[in-house]
mmCIF file of C-alpha atoms and ligand atoms in Angstrom:
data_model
loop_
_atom_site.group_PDB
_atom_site.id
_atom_site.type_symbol
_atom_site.label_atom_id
_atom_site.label_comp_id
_atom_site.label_asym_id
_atom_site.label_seq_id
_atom_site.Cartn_x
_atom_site.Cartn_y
_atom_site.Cartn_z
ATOM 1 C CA UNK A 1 105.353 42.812 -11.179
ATOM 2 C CA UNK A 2 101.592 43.609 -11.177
ATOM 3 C CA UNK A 3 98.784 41.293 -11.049
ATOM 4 C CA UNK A 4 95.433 41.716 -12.388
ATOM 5 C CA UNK A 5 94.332 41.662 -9.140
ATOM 6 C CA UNK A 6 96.821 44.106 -7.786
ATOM 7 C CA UNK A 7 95.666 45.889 -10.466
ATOM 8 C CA UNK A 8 92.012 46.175 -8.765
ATOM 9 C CA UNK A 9 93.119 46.850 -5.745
ATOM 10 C CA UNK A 10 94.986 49.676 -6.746
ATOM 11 C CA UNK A 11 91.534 51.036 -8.392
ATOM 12 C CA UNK A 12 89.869 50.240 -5.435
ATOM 13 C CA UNK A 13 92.387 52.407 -2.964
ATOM 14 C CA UNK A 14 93.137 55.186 -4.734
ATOM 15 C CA UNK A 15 90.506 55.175 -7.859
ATOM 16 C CA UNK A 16 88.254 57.337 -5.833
ATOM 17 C CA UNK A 17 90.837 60.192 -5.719
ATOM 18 C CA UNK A 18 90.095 63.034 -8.504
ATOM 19 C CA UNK A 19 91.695 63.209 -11.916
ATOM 20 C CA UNK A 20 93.587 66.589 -11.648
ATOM 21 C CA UNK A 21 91.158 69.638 -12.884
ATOM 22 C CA UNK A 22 88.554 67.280 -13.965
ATOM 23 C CA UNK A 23 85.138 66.611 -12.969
ATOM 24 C CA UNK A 24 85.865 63.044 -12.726
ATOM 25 C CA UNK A 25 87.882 60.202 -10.553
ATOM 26 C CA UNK A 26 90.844 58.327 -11.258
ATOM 27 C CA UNK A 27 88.452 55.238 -11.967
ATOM 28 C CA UNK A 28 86.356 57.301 -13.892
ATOM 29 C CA UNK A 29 88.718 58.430 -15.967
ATOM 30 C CA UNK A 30 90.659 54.830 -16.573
ATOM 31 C CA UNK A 31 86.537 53.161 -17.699
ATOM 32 C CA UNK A 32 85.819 56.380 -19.650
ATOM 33 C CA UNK A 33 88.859 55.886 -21.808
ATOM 34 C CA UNK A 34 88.519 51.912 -22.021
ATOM 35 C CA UNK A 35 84.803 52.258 -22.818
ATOM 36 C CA UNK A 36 85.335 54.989 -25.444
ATOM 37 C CA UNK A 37 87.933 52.560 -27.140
ATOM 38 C CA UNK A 38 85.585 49.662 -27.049
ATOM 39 C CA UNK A 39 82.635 51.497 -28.993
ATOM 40 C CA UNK A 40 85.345 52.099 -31.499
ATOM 41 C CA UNK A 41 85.863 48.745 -31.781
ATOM 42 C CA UNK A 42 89.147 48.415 -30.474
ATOM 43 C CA UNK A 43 90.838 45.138 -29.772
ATOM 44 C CA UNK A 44 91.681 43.696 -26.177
ATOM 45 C CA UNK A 45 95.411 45.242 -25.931
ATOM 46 C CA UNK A 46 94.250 48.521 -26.885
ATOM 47 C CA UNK A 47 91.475 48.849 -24.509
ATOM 48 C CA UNK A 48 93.936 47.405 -21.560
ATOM 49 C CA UNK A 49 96.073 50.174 -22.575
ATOM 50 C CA UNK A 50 93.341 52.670 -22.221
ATOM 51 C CA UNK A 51 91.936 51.582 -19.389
ATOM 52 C CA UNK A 52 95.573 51.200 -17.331
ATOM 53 C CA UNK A 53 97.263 54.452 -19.616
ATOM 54 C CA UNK A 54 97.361 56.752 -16.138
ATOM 55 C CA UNK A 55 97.845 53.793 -13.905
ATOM 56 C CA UNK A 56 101.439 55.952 -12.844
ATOM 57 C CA UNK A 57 98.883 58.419 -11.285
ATOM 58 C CA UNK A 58 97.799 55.385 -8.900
ATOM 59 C CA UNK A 59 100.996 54.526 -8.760
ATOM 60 C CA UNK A 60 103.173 57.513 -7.767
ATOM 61 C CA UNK A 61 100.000 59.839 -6.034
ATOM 62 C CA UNK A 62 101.886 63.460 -6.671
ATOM 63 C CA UNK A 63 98.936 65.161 -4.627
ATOM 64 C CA UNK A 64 96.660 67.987 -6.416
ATOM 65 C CA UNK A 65 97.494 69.254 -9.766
ATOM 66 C CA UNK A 66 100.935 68.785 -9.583
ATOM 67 C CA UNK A 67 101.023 70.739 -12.876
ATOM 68 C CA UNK A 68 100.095 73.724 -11.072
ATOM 69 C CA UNK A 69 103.398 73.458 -8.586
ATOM 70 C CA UNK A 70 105.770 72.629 -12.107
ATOM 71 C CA UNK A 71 106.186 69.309 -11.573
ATOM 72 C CA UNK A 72 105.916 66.393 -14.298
ATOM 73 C CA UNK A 73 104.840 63.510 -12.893
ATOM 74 C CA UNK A 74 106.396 61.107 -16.028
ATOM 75 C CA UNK A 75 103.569 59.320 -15.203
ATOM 76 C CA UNK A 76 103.471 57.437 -18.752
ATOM 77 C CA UNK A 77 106.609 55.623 -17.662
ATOM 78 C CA UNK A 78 106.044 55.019 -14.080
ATOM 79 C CA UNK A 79 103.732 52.124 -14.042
ATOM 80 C CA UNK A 80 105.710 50.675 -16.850
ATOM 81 C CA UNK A 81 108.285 48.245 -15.231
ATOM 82 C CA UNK A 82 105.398 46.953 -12.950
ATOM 83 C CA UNK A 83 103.190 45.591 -15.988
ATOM 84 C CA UNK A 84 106.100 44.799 -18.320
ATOM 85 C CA UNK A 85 105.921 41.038 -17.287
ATOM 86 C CA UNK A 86 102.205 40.886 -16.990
ATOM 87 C CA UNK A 87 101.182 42.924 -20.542
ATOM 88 C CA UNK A 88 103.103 42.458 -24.166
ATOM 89 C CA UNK A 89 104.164 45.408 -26.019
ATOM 90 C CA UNK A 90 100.888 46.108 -27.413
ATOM 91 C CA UNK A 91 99.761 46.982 -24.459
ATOM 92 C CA UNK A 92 102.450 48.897 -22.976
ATOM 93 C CA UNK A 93 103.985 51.100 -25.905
ATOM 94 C CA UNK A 94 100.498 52.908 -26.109
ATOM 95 C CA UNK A 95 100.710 53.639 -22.185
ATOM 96 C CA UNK A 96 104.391 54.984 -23.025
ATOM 97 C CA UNK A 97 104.034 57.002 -25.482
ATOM 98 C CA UNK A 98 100.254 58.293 -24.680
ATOM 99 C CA UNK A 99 102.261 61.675 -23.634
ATOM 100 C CA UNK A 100 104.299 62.047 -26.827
ATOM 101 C CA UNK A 101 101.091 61.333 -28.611
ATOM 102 C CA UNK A 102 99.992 64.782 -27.108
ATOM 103 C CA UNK A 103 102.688 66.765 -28.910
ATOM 104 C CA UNK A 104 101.802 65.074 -31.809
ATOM 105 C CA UNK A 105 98.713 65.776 -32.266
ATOM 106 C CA UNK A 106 99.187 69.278 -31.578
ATOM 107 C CA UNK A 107 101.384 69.465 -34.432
ATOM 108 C CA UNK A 108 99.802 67.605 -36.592
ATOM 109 C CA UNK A 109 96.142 68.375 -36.261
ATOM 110 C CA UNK A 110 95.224 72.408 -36.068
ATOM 111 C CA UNK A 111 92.864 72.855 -33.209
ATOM 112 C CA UNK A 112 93.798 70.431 -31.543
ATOM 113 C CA UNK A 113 95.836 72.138 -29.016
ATOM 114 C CA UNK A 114 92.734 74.636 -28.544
ATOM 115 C CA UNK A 115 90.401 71.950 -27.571
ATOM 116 C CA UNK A 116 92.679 71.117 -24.725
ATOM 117 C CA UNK A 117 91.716 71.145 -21.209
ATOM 118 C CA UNK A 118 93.434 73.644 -18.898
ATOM 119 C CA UNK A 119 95.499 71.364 -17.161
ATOM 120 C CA UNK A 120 96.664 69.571 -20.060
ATOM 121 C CA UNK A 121 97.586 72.498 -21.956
ATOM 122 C CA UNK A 122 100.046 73.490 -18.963
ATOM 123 C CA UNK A 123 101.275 70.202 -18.473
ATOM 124 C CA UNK A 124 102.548 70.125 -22.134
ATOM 125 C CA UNK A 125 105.164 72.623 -21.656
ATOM 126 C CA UNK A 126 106.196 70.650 -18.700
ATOM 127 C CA UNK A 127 106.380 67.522 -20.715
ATOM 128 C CA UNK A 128 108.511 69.148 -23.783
ATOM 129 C CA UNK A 129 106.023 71.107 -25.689
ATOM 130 C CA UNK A 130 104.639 70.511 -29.076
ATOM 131 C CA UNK A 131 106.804 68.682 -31.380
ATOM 132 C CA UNK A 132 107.821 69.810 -34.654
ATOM 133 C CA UNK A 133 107.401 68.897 -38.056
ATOM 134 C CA UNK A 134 110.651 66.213 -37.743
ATOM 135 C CA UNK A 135 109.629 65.261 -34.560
ATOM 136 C CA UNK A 136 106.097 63.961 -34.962
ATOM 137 C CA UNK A 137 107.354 62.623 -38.289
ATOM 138 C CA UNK A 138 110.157 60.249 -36.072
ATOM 139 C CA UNK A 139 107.116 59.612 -33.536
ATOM 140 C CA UNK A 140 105.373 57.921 -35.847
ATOM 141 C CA UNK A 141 107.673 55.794 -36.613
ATOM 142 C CA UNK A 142 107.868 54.303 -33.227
ATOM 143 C CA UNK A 143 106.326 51.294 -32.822
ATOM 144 C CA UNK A 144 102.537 51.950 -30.862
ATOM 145 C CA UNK A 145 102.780 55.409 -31.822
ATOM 146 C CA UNK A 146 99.172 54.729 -33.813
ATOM 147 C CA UNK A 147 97.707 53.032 -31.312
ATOM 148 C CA UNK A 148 99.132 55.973 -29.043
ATOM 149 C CA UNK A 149 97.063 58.840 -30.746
ATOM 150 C CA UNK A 150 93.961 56.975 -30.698
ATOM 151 C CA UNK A 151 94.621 56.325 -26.799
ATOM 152 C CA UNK A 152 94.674 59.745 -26.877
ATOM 153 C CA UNK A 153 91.661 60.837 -28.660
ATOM 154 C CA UNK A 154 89.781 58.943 -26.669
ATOM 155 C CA UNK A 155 91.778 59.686 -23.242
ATOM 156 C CA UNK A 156 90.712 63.645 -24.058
ATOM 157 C CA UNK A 157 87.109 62.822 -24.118
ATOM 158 C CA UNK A 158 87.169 60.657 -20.795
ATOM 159 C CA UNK A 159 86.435 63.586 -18.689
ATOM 160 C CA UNK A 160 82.801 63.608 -18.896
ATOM 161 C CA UNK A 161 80.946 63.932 -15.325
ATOM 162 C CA UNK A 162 78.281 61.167 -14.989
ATOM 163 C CA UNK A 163 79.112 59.225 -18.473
ATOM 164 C CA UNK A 164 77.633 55.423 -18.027
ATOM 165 C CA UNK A 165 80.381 52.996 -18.544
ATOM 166 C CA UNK A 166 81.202 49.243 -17.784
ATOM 167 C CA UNK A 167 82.141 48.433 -14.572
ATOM 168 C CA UNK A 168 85.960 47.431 -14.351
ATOM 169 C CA UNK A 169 85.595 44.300 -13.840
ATOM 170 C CA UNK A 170 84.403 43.764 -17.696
ATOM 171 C CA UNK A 171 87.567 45.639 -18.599
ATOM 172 C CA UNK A 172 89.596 43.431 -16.510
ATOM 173 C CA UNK A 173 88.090 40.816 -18.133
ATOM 174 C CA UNK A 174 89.457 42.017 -21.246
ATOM 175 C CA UNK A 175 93.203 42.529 -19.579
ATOM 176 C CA UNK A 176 93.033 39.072 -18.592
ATOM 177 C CA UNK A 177 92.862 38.140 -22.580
ATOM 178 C CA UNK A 178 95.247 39.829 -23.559
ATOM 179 C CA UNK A 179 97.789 39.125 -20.490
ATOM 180 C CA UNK A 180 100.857 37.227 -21.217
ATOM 181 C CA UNK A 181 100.435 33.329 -19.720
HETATM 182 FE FE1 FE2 B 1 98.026 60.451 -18.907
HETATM 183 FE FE1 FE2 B 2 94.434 60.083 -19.174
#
């Protein structure tokens, strides 16, 4: 199991490394998403699990764009077992189902899928394509799955080069509130 301070030194080896076909790092990417939640006004859990959503990137590094070779990296899953005892559910199911939430949205919103980026748009089909009208009905049903599409509203606009954010240690500050004793 994780630590909040494995947690920063995770960030702090391999947060540097670009987010694949994005003008912005790993880091960048995780206090884009967290900060974007928190001007929403979103509570501690879900700005924990927008801040640690692509931890499975930092995780399990699959190199450049591993879209681009075929390969899904499941990386919604990865980091799971590593935070389960640290994080409740709150936390976590968002993380989980932050993919799903994807296939969702392209159902259920039109234009959605147009507003993609490139390598999100290709990693879709890897990760199932968009779901259909049954589907995203049973994925909302799932508990986080609402906390899951915000995640990922605000996880599509976290690619911004040169956006001002807290550092991570105010977001970690946040974790730490909402970490299981
Ligand atoms: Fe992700
Ligand atoms: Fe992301």
């Amino acid at each position: 199991m994780l630590t909040l301070a494995d947690i920063e030194l995770l960030f702090a080896r391999h947060g540097a490394s670009q987010y694949s076909g994005e003008p912005v790092t790993q880091l960048e990417h995780a206090l884009q998403t967290a900060h974007l939640a928190e001007q929403s006004g979103a509570d501690d859990a879900l700005v924990t699990a927008c801040l640690l959503h692509d931890l499975g990137h930092l995780l399990n590094d699959q190199g450049e764009t591993p879209s681009l070779r075929g390969i899904d990296d499941t990386h919604q899953y990865f980091a799971l077992p590593f935070m389960r005892g640290l994080f409740p559910d709150a936390v976590l199911d968002p993380i989980k189902l932050h993919v799903d939430a994807k296939r969702y949205l392209c159902q259920a919103n039109a234009g959605y899928h147009a507003k993609l980026s490139e390598d999100s748009k290709r990693s879709l089909q890897l990760q199932g394509g968009v779901f259909s009208a049954t589907q995203a009905g049973e994925f909302l049903d799932r508990p986080g799955a609402r906390d899951a599409v915000l995640l990922r509203q605000w996880d599509d606009l976290a690619k911004q080069a040169e956006l001002a954010t807290p550092p991570l240690a105010h977001f970690l500050a946040r974790a730490g509130r909402c970490a299981l004793a």
